[in-house]
């Protein structure tokens, strides 16, 4: 009997992610189904045992407080929503959530909804019904950002009201609530948008978007998601560690903080192919990748596949910032590889954080094009996270 009970406990420990391991929160961008060739991704590629949480991005909102379906074809007609939730049939402890907002959805609609108590109440009901209807286990709020990008100062308090009202509806039903938050380097940007203690008290976890610290807008090369500052940084706040410490100092419960890891790099077109160092002048973003088709972005699968195909890439490990960069001709990329994601998840563990998130699963080498196995980045970070 005792043996059986112990066995039962071990089984529980193995199958219950909160007991056995930290959170591995994997965002999936719904538009990855439109990428050409080997960039094409859909839920058939997802290993249901790899991540503890999957978050489908995105849904939006109408000003009247109804849920806006952003891509009816992918989400509804082709069953994007239901297919991600079906993965729980294979792994019942997998948590599937849906994310509301994102950069393109902007800030003003949320601002309008949340500044009116009755529209906000309608919104809360509609979100709850939406989540239940499609079988999600929770909602991730990704309002980018309260009181910024056209929002009003009252957004900060109204956001807390929205979260509390959602929580009152979601928690009794066993549904989770998280938020993706700006990792803006400045403490003032954090305090403009977020009442950190209130967010921490009322959310199940907080997804720190610790990336895009540097990009082509800077006019010089820089790392997308450095863990630590570089000695060339005049402002030492533009990195993951500074953001984490800033959120803890502002009152976040460390166990609710989820460290953001990008599975893509920021690319640059160098002003001169012979000036390839960190901080070198750039003309603008790098050329679009063949699958992401977006200037300035190189997904990890594009990076590793390009490096395999074209052997004249030079890779450099940036020891101060604990991330790699690489260059070839006039193209420069600052990114994350297996080594850097391992160091970051070890950091999350050492700091007692709740886990890590990746943006996004569909950018990893999910087809094993590069020979390190499927999902080499998520696998590497997971190896360093299991306690
Ligand atoms: C993924 O795409 C493939 C190829 O188009 C298709 O056969 C498969 O049914 C899709 N899977 C899902 C879950 O949509
Ligand atoms: C809310 O607005 C959307 C978009 O204009 C519209 O389609 C929907 O019918 C409206 N809902 C209600 C309940 O008025
Ligand atoms: C926000 O709501 C307050 C209180 O109802 C109101 O006074 C204010 O005009 C509203 N602001 C906007 C931009 O709608
Ligand atoms: C991490 O950030 C804190 C707060 O900004 C800073 O004091 C500390 O030196 C940083 N750690 C490293 C290794 O840079
Ligand atoms: C690398 O080469 C393979 C084989 O020709 C090709 O399928 C793949 O698309 C190439 N990768 C990139 C990023 O160009």
Tab-separated table of C-alpha atoms and ligand atoms in Angstrom:
chain	number	residue	atom	x	y	z
A	1	UNK	CA	0.000	0.000	0.000
A	2	UNK	CA	2.751	2.416	1.028
A	3	UNK	CA	4.658	1.455	-2.090
A	4	UNK	CA	1.612	2.090	-4.214
A	5	UNK	CA	1.048	5.468	-2.586
A	6	UNK	CA	4.656	6.405	-3.185
A	7	UNK	CA	4.385	5.269	-6.790
A	8	UNK	CA	1.219	7.347	-7.101
A	9	UNK	CA	3.029	10.362	-5.739
A	10	UNK	CA	5.902	9.900	-8.155
A	11	UNK	CA	3.498	9.636	-11.045
A	12	UNK	CA	1.830	12.826	-9.887
A	13	UNK	CA	5.191	14.530	-9.563
A	14	UNK	CA	6.093	13.492	-13.086
A	15	UNK	CA	2.822	14.534	-14.636
A	16	UNK	CA	2.258	17.725	-12.671
A	17	UNK	CA	4.450	20.438	-14.150
A	18	UNK	CA	4.122	22.809	-11.181
A	19	UNK	CA	5.374	20.135	-8.812
A	20	UNK	CA	8.104	18.625	-10.927
A	21	UNK	CA	9.464	21.491	-12.962
A	22	UNK	CA	9.360	25.142	-13.829
A	23	UNK	CA	7.009	26.532	-16.435
A	24	UNK	CA	8.066	26.307	-20.061
A	25	UNK	CA	5.662	28.682	-21.762
A	26	UNK	CA	5.700	28.378	-25.550
A	27	UNK	CA	3.920	30.926	-27.692
A	28	UNK	CA	2.751	29.823	-31.120
A	29	UNK	CA	2.087	32.487	-33.747
A	30	UNK	CA	-1.042	31.554	-35.688
A	31	UNK	CA	0.365	33.089	-38.890
A	32	UNK	CA	3.220	30.544	-39.010
A	33	UNK	CA	0.849	28.457	-41.192
A	34	UNK	CA	1.449	31.004	-43.988
A	35	UNK	CA	5.238	30.639	-44.069
A	36	UNK	CA	6.534	29.051	-47.265
A	37	UNK	CA	8.517	25.835	-47.631
A	38	UNK	CA	10.292	24.570	-44.555
A	39	UNK	CA	9.058	27.588	-42.603
A	40	UNK	CA	5.500	26.190	-42.652
A	41	UNK	CA	4.374	25.258	-39.150
A	42	UNK	CA	1.130	23.977	-37.686
A	43	UNK	CA	0.082	22.055	-34.572
A	44	UNK	CA	1.001	18.736	-36.205
A	45	UNK	CA	4.645	19.679	-35.515
A	46	UNK	CA	4.046	20.323	-31.812
A	47	UNK	CA	5.402	17.772	-29.361
A	48	UNK	CA	2.707	17.934	-26.610
A	49	UNK	CA	5.280	16.927	-23.982
A	50	UNK	CA	7.870	19.606	-24.735
A	51	UNK	CA	6.320	22.717	-23.161
A	52	UNK	CA	4.230	22.948	-19.997
A	53	UNK	CA	2.127	25.789	-21.449
A	54	UNK	CA	1.228	26.596	-25.049
A	55	UNK	CA	-0.146	30.036	-25.846
A	56	UNK	CA	-1.946	30.638	-29.134
A	57	UNK	CA	-1.305	34.178	-30.424
A	58	UNK	CA	-3.487	36.225	-30.981
A	59	UNK	CA	-7.091	37.231	-30.556
A	60	UNK	CA	-8.179	40.870	-30.484
A	61	UNK	CA	-11.012	43.034	-29.225
A	62	UNK	CA	-13.725	45.288	-30.631
A	63	UNK	CA	-14.385	48.630	-28.884
A	64	UNK	CA	-17.814	47.340	-27.768
A	65	UNK	CA	-16.114	44.633	-25.701
A	66	UNK	CA	-16.619	41.681	-28.013
A	67	UNK	CA	-13.803	39.310	-28.927
A	68	UNK	CA	-12.291	39.930	-32.370
A	69	UNK	CA	-11.177	36.869	-34.308
A	70	UNK	CA	-8.092	38.058	-36.163
A	71	UNK	CA	-7.886	35.296	-38.761
A	72	UNK	CA	-11.218	33.504	-39.248
A	73	UNK	CA	-9.698	31.152	-41.789
A	74	UNK	CA	-6.772	29.885	-39.689
A	75	UNK	CA	-8.439	30.164	-36.273
A	76	UNK	CA	-11.941	28.902	-37.034
A	77	UNK	CA	-12.345	27.387	-40.520
A	78	UNK	CA	-9.072	25.482	-40.278
A	79	UNK	CA	-9.673	24.861	-36.566
A	80	UNK	CA	-6.539	26.564	-35.214
A	81	UNK	CA	-8.203	27.109	-31.825
A	82	UNK	CA	-9.571	23.602	-31.427
A	83	UNK	CA	-6.466	21.826	-32.748
A	84	UNK	CA	-4.164	23.339	-30.152
A	85	UNK	CA	-6.576	22.311	-27.393
A	86	UNK	CA	-6.832	18.794	-28.812
A	87	UNK	CA	-3.140	18.329	-27.932
A	88	UNK	CA	-4.261	17.881	-24.315
A	89	UNK	CA	-5.720	14.512	-25.320
A	90	UNK	CA	-2.116	13.328	-25.707
A	91	UNK	CA	-0.790	15.182	-22.652
A	92	UNK	CA	-3.598	16.030	-20.192
A	93	UNK	CA	-1.278	18.140	-18.015
A	94	UNK	CA	-0.421	20.457	-20.913
A	95	UNK	CA	-1.919	23.910	-20.310
A	96	UNK	CA	-3.246	25.608	-23.436
A	97	UNK	CA	-4.016	29.316	-23.386
A	98	UNK	CA	-4.916	32.065	-25.831
A	99	UNK	CA	-3.251	35.460	-25.975
A	100	UNK	CA	-5.180	38.696	-26.366
A	101	UNK	CA	-3.520	41.636	-28.095
A	102	UNK	CA	0.037	41.759	-29.410
A	103	UNK	CA	1.937	44.616	-31.017
A	104	UNK	CA	-0.279	44.942	-34.128
A	105	UNK	CA	-3.477	45.116	-32.074
A	106	UNK	CA	-2.194	48.327	-30.500
A	107	UNK	CA	-3.337	49.966	-27.289
A	108	UNK	CA	-6.307	52.251	-27.945
A	109	UNK	CA	-9.095	49.639	-28.183
A	110	UNK	CA	-8.128	48.194	-24.796
A	111	UNK	CA	-7.867	51.697	-23.415
A	112	UNK	CA	-11.409	52.526	-24.573
A	113	UNK	CA	-12.903	49.275	-23.265
A	114	UNK	CA	-11.220	49.443	-19.890
A	115	UNK	CA	-12.122	53.061	-19.186
A	116	UNK	CA	-15.833	52.195	-19.191
A	117	UNK	CA	-16.931	49.911	-16.354
A	118	UNK	CA	-19.935	48.501	-18.197
A	119	UNK	CA	-18.062	47.772	-21.459
A	120	UNK	CA	-15.261	46.278	-19.386
A	121	UNK	CA	-17.737	43.980	-17.630
A	122	UNK	CA	-19.106	42.882	-21.028
A	123	UNK	CA	-15.540	42.273	-22.201
A	124	UNK	CA	-14.769	40.098	-19.168
A	125	UNK	CA	-17.871	37.981	-19.810
A	126	UNK	CA	-17.111	37.683	-23.515
A	127	UNK	CA	-13.520	36.616	-22.864
A	128	UNK	CA	-14.650	34.028	-20.342
A	129	UNK	CA	-17.221	32.623	-22.753
A	130	UNK	CA	-14.710	32.576	-25.590
A	131	UNK	CA	-12.128	30.675	-23.549
A	132	UNK	CA	-14.706	28.126	-22.391
A	133	UNK	CA	-16.240	27.743	-25.863
A	134	UNK	CA	-12.961	26.742	-27.509
A	135	UNK	CA	-11.637	24.715	-24.582
A	136	UNK	CA	-8.655	26.866	-23.587
A	137	UNK	CA	-7.385	26.561	-20.012
A	138	UNK	CA	-6.594	30.220	-19.606
A	139	UNK	CA	-6.022	33.670	-21.054
A	140	UNK	CA	-2.831	35.658	-21.570
A	141	UNK	CA	-3.234	39.441	-21.729
A	142	UNK	CA	-0.881	41.151	-24.144
A	143	UNK	CA	-2.008	44.783	-24.151
A	144	UNK	CA	0.948	46.634	-25.669
A	145	UNK	CA	0.906	48.823	-23.611
A	146	UNK	CA	-1.347	50.425	-21.017
A	147	UNK	CA	-0.934	54.236	-20.986
A	148	UNK	CA	1.350	54.092	-24.021
A	149	UNK	CA	0.911	54.028	-27.811
A	150	UNK	CA	-2.277	56.135	-27.718
A	151	UNK	CA	-3.536	55.006	-24.309
A	152	UNK	CA	-4.437	57.305	-21.399
A	153	UNK	CA	-2.868	57.601	-17.925
A	154	UNK	CA	-5.957	55.939	-16.369
A	155	UNK	CA	-5.052	52.719	-18.258
A	156	UNK	CA	-2.680	51.731	-15.498
A	157	UNK	CA	-5.439	51.533	-12.865
A	158	UNK	CA	-8.052	50.312	-15.352
A	159	UNK	CA	-5.754	47.440	-16.332
A	160	UNK	CA	-5.661	46.309	-12.710
A	161	UNK	CA	-9.481	46.477	-12.593
A	162	UNK	CA	-9.702	44.380	-15.755
A	163	UNK	CA	-7.318	41.805	-14.305
A	164	UNK	CA	-9.173	41.612	-10.970
A	165	UNK	CA	-12.532	41.223	-12.705
A	166	UNK	CA	-11.156	38.537	-15.022
A	167	UNK	CA	-9.619	36.745	-12.079
A	168	UNK	CA	-12.945	36.714	-10.219
A	169	UNK	CA	-14.469	34.942	-13.196
A	170	UNK	CA	-11.554	32.713	-14.207
A	171	UNK	CA	-10.115	31.448	-10.906
A	172	UNK	CA	-13.311	29.730	-9.655
A	173	UNK	CA	-13.491	27.906	-13.008
A	174	UNK	CA	-9.873	26.754	-12.673
A	175	UNK	CA	-8.779	28.911	-15.610
A	176	UNK	CA	-5.396	30.639	-15.589
A	177	UNK	CA	-4.638	34.283	-16.177
A	178	UNK	CA	-1.252	35.640	-17.271
A	179	UNK	CA	0.043	38.820	-18.863
A	180	UNK	CA	2.881	39.509	-21.256
A	181	UNK	CA	4.596	42.719	-20.188
A	182	UNK	CA	6.995	45.191	-21.703
A	183	UNK	CA	10.589	44.659	-20.657
A	184	UNK	CA	11.322	48.276	-21.391
A	185	UNK	CA	14.651	49.168	-19.924
A	186	UNK	CA	13.447	52.184	-18.050
A	187	UNK	CA	11.797	51.838	-14.671
A	188	UNK	CA	9.596	54.824	-15.544
A	189	UNK	CA	8.122	53.004	-18.566
A	190	UNK	CA	7.287	50.087	-16.268
A	191	UNK	CA	5.641	52.365	-13.728
A	192	UNK	CA	3.737	54.248	-16.458
A	193	UNK	CA	2.004	51.045	-17.561
A	194	UNK	CA	2.030	48.682	-14.631
A	195	UNK	CA	1.061	48.565	-10.976
A	196	UNK	CA	3.545	45.741	-10.459
A	197	UNK	CA	2.423	44.568	-6.978
A	198	UNK	CA	-1.232	44.463	-8.097
A	199	UNK	CA	-0.336	42.554	-11.276
A	200	UNK	CA	1.764	40.126	-9.310
A	201	UNK	CA	-1.000	39.536	-6.750
A	202	UNK	CA	-3.731	38.947	-9.307
A	203	UNK	CA	-2.060	37.053	-12.146
A	204	UNK	CA	-0.949	33.425	-12.133
A	205	UNK	CA	2.244	34.417	-13.929
A	206	UNK	CA	3.887	37.335	-15.724
A	207	UNK	CA	5.573	36.866	-19.086
A	208	UNK	CA	8.535	39.223	-19.371
A	209	UNK	CA	9.151	40.112	-23.006
A	210	UNK	CA	12.894	40.375	-22.482
A	211	UNK	CA	13.872	40.900	-26.105
A	212	UNK	CA	14.225	43.638	-28.748
A	213	UNK	CA	16.558	45.492	-26.385
A	214	UNK	CA	18.496	46.442	-29.492
A	215	UNK	CA	17.364	46.634	-33.108
A	216	UNK	CA	18.183	48.400	-36.391
A	217	UNK	CA	16.493	51.594	-35.077
A	218	UNK	CA	19.616	52.073	-32.914
A	219	UNK	CA	21.722	52.678	-36.038
A	220	UNK	CA	24.312	50.181	-34.830
A	221	UNK	CA	24.605	46.469	-34.197
A	222	UNK	CA	23.383	45.123	-30.874
A	223	UNK	CA	22.031	42.001	-29.236
A	224	UNK	CA	18.327	41.205	-29.393
A	225	UNK	CA	18.215	39.697	-25.926
A	226	UNK	CA	21.442	40.063	-23.949
A	227	UNK	CA	21.395	38.435	-20.520
A	228	UNK	CA	23.787	41.034	-19.083
A	229	UNK	CA	25.073	44.455	-20.080
A	230	UNK	CA	27.987	44.912	-22.467
A	231	UNK	CA	30.963	47.046	-21.470
A	232	UNK	CA	30.143	49.256	-24.505
A	233	UNK	CA	26.617	50.004	-23.153
A	234	UNK	CA	26.333	53.547	-21.832
A	235	UNK	CA	22.965	52.588	-20.323
A	236	UNK	CA	23.227	49.299	-18.432
A	237	UNK	CA	19.471	48.682	-18.242
A	238	UNK	CA	18.999	47.232	-21.714
A	239	UNK	CA	19.279	43.569	-20.841
A	240	UNK	CA	17.364	40.639	-19.378
A	241	UNK	CA	18.978	40.620	-15.931
A	242	UNK	CA	18.351	44.333	-15.367
A	243	UNK	CA	14.680	43.857	-16.328
A	244	UNK	CA	14.214	40.912	-13.971
A	245	UNK	CA	15.835	42.794	-11.088
A	246	UNK	CA	13.724	45.869	-11.916
A	247	UNK	CA	10.480	43.846	-11.726
A	248	UNK	CA	11.494	42.180	-8.462
A	249	UNK	CA	12.441	45.545	-6.984
A	250	UNK	CA	9.078	46.969	-8.132
A	251	UNK	CA	7.272	44.291	-6.130
A	252	UNK	CA	6.840	41.250	-8.391
A	253	UNK	CA	6.855	37.817	-6.778
A	254	UNK	CA	9.909	36.182	-8.421
A	255	UNK	CA	8.109	32.824	-8.615
A	256	UNK	CA	5.526	34.437	-10.911
A	257	UNK	CA	8.075	35.935	-13.298
A	258	UNK	CA	8.653	34.029	-16.528
A	259	UNK	CA	11.871	34.892	-18.339
A	260	UNK	CA	11.409	35.676	-22.038
A	261	UNK	CA	13.723	34.018	-24.556
A	262	UNK	CA	13.424	34.890	-28.257
A	263	UNK	CA	13.872	32.047	-30.740
A	264	UNK	CA	14.913	34.571	-33.364
A	265	UNK	CA	17.612	37.142	-33.924
A	266	UNK	CA	17.673	40.832	-34.798
A	267	UNK	CA	19.426	41.394	-38.107
A	268	UNK	CA	21.254	44.384	-39.492
A	269	UNK	CA	22.769	45.451	-42.808
A	270	UNK	CA	26.236	46.718	-41.973
A	271	UNK	CA	27.437	50.067	-43.288
A	272	UNK	CA	30.708	48.343	-44.082
A	273	UNK	CA	31.355	44.604	-44.428
A	274	UNK	CA	34.693	45.137	-42.744
A	275	UNK	CA	33.189	46.689	-39.596
A	276	UNK	CA	31.519	43.739	-37.935
A	277	UNK	CA	31.985	44.413	-34.232
A	278	UNK	CA	29.273	44.986	-31.621
A	279	UNK	CA	28.176	48.608	-31.993
A	280	UNK	CA	29.254	48.807	-35.659
A	281	UNK	CA	27.308	51.261	-37.811
A	282	UNK	CA	24.406	49.867	-39.804
A	283	UNK	CA	22.420	51.047	-42.823
A	284	UNK	CA	19.228	49.446	-41.556
A	285	UNK	CA	17.635	46.091	-40.826
A	286	UNK	CA	19.026	42.916	-42.346
A	287	UNK	CA	17.554	41.319	-45.478
A	288	UNK	CA	14.349	39.340	-44.887
A	289	UNK	CA	14.729	35.630	-44.160
A	290	UNK	CA	13.335	33.252	-46.790
A	291	UNK	CA	10.589	31.948	-44.467
A	292	UNK	CA	9.933	34.829	-42.064
A	293	UNK	CA	10.017	37.326	-44.973
A	294	UNK	CA	10.460	40.217	-42.574
A	295	UNK	CA	13.377	42.642	-42.713
A	296	UNK	CA	15.323	42.726	-39.455
A	297	UNK	CA	14.206	39.277	-38.273
A	298	UNK	CA	15.928	35.944	-38.657
A	299	UNK	CA	14.181	32.962	-37.078
A	300	UNK	CA	16.450	30.377	-35.435
A	301	UNK	CA	15.596	27.774	-38.096
A	302	UNK	CA	16.639	30.302	-40.774
A	303	UNK	CA	19.858	31.085	-38.888
A	304	UNK	CA	20.975	27.491	-38.358
A	305	UNK	CA	19.924	26.411	-41.837
A	306	UNK	CA	21.739	29.368	-43.463
A	307	UNK	CA	24.857	28.636	-41.453
A	308	UNK	CA	24.741	25.022	-42.520
A	309	UNK	CA	24.291	25.942	-46.186
A	310	UNK	CA	26.769	28.820	-46.269
A	311	UNK	CA	29.923	28.008	-44.392
A	312	UNK	CA	31.359	31.535	-44.568
A	313	UNK	CA	29.354	32.803	-41.583
A	314	UNK	CA	31.549	33.913	-38.685
A	315	UNK	CA	30.086	33.171	-35.267
A	316	UNK	CA	31.213	35.094	-32.207
A	317	UNK	CA	30.325	34.296	-28.604
A	318	UNK	CA	29.657	37.515	-26.708
A	319	UNK	CA	30.822	36.459	-23.250
A	320	UNK	CA	29.777	39.656	-21.471
A	321	UNK	CA	26.191	39.443	-22.705
A	322	UNK	CA	26.089	35.608	-22.801
A	323	UNK	CA	24.620	35.453	-26.323
A	324	UNK	CA	26.117	34.828	-29.771
A	325	UNK	CA	26.231	36.997	-32.853
A	326	UNK	CA	27.225	36.094	-36.400
A	327	UNK	CA	28.006	37.884	-39.610
A	328	UNK	CA	28.490	37.167	-43.296
A	329	UNK	CA	29.205	39.823	-45.919
A	330	UNK	CA	27.121	42.873	-44.885
A	331	UNK	CA	24.616	40.870	-42.804
A	332	UNK	CA	24.872	40.771	-38.987
A	333	UNK	CA	22.628	38.910	-36.546
A	334	UNK	CA	22.425	38.972	-32.730
A	335	UNK	CA	20.485	35.914	-31.547
A	336	UNK	CA	20.145	32.993	-29.146
A	337	UNK	CA	21.569	29.500	-29.583
A	338	UNK	CA	21.553	26.296	-27.522
A	339	UNK	CA	24.295	27.627	-25.274
A	340	UNK	CA	22.645	30.973	-24.520
A	341	UNK	CA	19.179	29.524	-23.870
A	342	UNK	CA	20.777	27.033	-21.474
A	343	UNK	CA	22.516	29.858	-19.596
A	344	UNK	CA	19.280	31.851	-19.462
A	345	UNK	CA	17.191	28.995	-18.097
A	346	UNK	CA	19.908	28.293	-15.520
A	347	UNK	CA	19.681	31.995	-14.603
A	348	UNK	CA	15.867	31.697	-14.235
A	349	UNK	CA	16.396	28.736	-11.917
A	350	UNK	CA	19.120	30.450	-9.863
A	351	UNK	CA	16.960	33.566	-9.424
A	352	UNK	CA	14.009	31.463	-8.264
A	353	UNK	CA	11.822	32.571	-11.181
A	354	UNK	CA	8.709	30.682	-12.294
A	355	UNK	CA	10.212	29.491	-15.559
A	356	UNK	CA	10.881	30.664	-19.086
A	357	UNK	CA	8.835	31.572	-22.131
A	358	UNK	CA	9.780	31.365	-25.778
A	359	UNK	CA	8.623	33.610	-28.572
A	360	UNK	CA	7.923	31.534	-30.496
A	361	UNK	CA	7.875	27.746	-30.830
A	362	UNK	CA	7.439	27.944	-34.618
A	363	UNK	CA	10.858	29.629	-34.973
A	364	UNK	CA	12.845	26.782	-33.418
A	365	UNK	CA	14.317	24.138	-35.754
A	366	UNK	CA	11.133	22.093	-35.464
A	367	UNK	CA	11.959	19.982	-38.542
A	368	UNK	CA	15.524	19.165	-37.501
A	369	UNK	CA	16.965	20.821	-40.611
A	370	UNK	CA	20.219	21.468	-38.812
A	371	UNK	CA	20.957	18.084	-37.273
A	372	UNK	CA	20.656	18.853	-33.550
A	373	UNK	CA	17.241	17.172	-33.276
A	374	UNK	CA	13.778	18.690	-33.387
A	375	UNK	CA	13.239	21.831	-31.255
A	376	UNK	CA	16.922	22.057	-30.235
A	377	UNK	CA	16.469	25.392	-28.413
A	378	UNK	CA	13.449	24.445	-26.324
A	379	UNK	CA	15.061	21.083	-25.605
A	380	UNK	CA	18.277	22.802	-24.461
A	381	UNK	CA	16.515	25.262	-22.201
A	382	UNK	CA	14.348	22.505	-20.749
A	383	UNK	CA	17.419	20.436	-19.883
A	384	UNK	CA	18.577	23.280	-17.639
A	385	UNK	CA	15.205	23.897	-16.014
A	386	UNK	CA	14.135	20.583	-14.564
A	387	UNK	CA	14.778	20.649	-10.837
B	1	LIG	C1	-0.720	20.514	-40.828
B	1	LIG	O1	-0.474	20.657	-42.197
B	1	LIG	C2	-0.414	19.431	-42.920
B	1	LIG	C3	0.023	19.736	-44.341
B	1	LIG	O2	-0.797	20.716	-44.911
B	1	LIG	C4	-1.787	18.763	-42.858
B	1	LIG	O3	-1.754	17.514	-43.524
B	1	LIG	C5	-2.170	18.553	-41.395
B	1	LIG	O4	-3.483	18.039	-41.307
B	1	LIG	C6	-2.092	19.865	-40.630
B	1	LIG	N1	-2.301	19.592	-39.227
B	1	LIG	C7	-3.111	20.298	-38.475
B	1	LIG	C8	-3.194	19.900	-37.039
B	1	LIG	O5	-3.762	21.230	-38.918
B	2	LIG	C1	-19.410	44.689	-31.598
B	2	LIG	O1	-18.696	45.231	-32.688
B	2	LIG	C2	-18.402	44.329	-33.720
B	2	LIG	C3	-17.517	45.031	-34.742
B	2	LIG	O2	-18.069	46.223	-35.134
B	2	LIG	C4	-19.693	43.809	-34.328
B	2	LIG	O3	-19.428	42.882	-35.348
B	2	LIG	C5	-20.536	43.151	-33.227
B	2	LIG	O4	-21.778	42.740	-33.755
B	2	LIG	C6	-20.746	44.101	-32.075
B	2	LIG	N1	-21.363	43.371	-30.993
B	2	LIG	C7	-22.448	43.810	-30.365
B	2	LIG	C8	-23.009	42.925	-29.288
B	2	LIG	O5	-22.965	44.867	-30.658
B	3	LIG	C1	-12.217	57.819	-18.749
B	3	LIG	O1	-13.210	57.657	-17.763
B	3	LIG	C2	-13.325	58.799	-16.923
B	3	LIG	C3	-14.273	58.439	-15.788
B	3	LIG	O2	-15.482	57.903	-16.310
B	3	LIG	C4	-13.789	59.988	-17.739
B	3	LIG	O3	-13.889	61.130	-16.931
B	3	LIG	C5	-12.781	60.237	-18.856
B	3	LIG	O4	-13.265	61.264	-19.708
B	3	LIG	C6	-12.565	58.963	-19.664
B	3	LIG	N1	-11.471	59.200	-20.614
B	3	LIG	C7	-11.575	58.916	-21.891
B	3	LIG	C8	-10.382	59.239	-22.748
B	3	LIG	O5	-12.562	58.405	-22.369
B	4	LIG	C1	22.064	42.133	-12.630
B	4	LIG	O1	21.320	43.312	-12.415
B	4	LIG	C2	21.537	43.935	-11.154
B	4	LIG	C3	20.561	45.089	-11.042
B	4	LIG	O2	20.658	45.938	-12.148
B	4	LIG	C4	22.993	44.381	-11.068
B	4	LIG	O3	23.241	44.954	-9.797
B	4	LIG	C5	23.887	43.164	-11.251
B	4	LIG	O4	25.233	43.558	-11.261
B	4	LIG	C6	23.555	42.471	-12.588
B	4	LIG	N1	24.342	41.260	-12.701
B	4	LIG	C7	25.293	41.117	-13.607
B	4	LIG	C8	26.046	39.832	-13.577
B	4	LIG	O5	25.525	41.980	-14.442
B	5	LIG	C1	19.498	25.194	-47.055
B	5	LIG	O1	19.573	24.213	-48.060
B	5	LIG	C2	18.500	23.269	-48.046
B	5	LIG	C3	18.831	22.188	-49.101
B	5	LIG	O2	19.058	22.792	-50.327
B	5	LIG	C4	17.217	24.018	-48.343
B	5	LIG	O3	16.124	23.109	-48.314
B	5	LIG	C5	17.002	25.079	-47.298
B	5	LIG	O4	15.850	25.839	-47.606
B	5	LIG	C6	18.215	26.015	-47.231
B	5	LIG	N1	18.035	26.911	-46.115
B	5	LIG	C7	18.020	28.236	-46.222
B	5	LIG	C8	17.768	29.019	-44.971
B	5	LIG	O5	18.174	28.822	-47.248
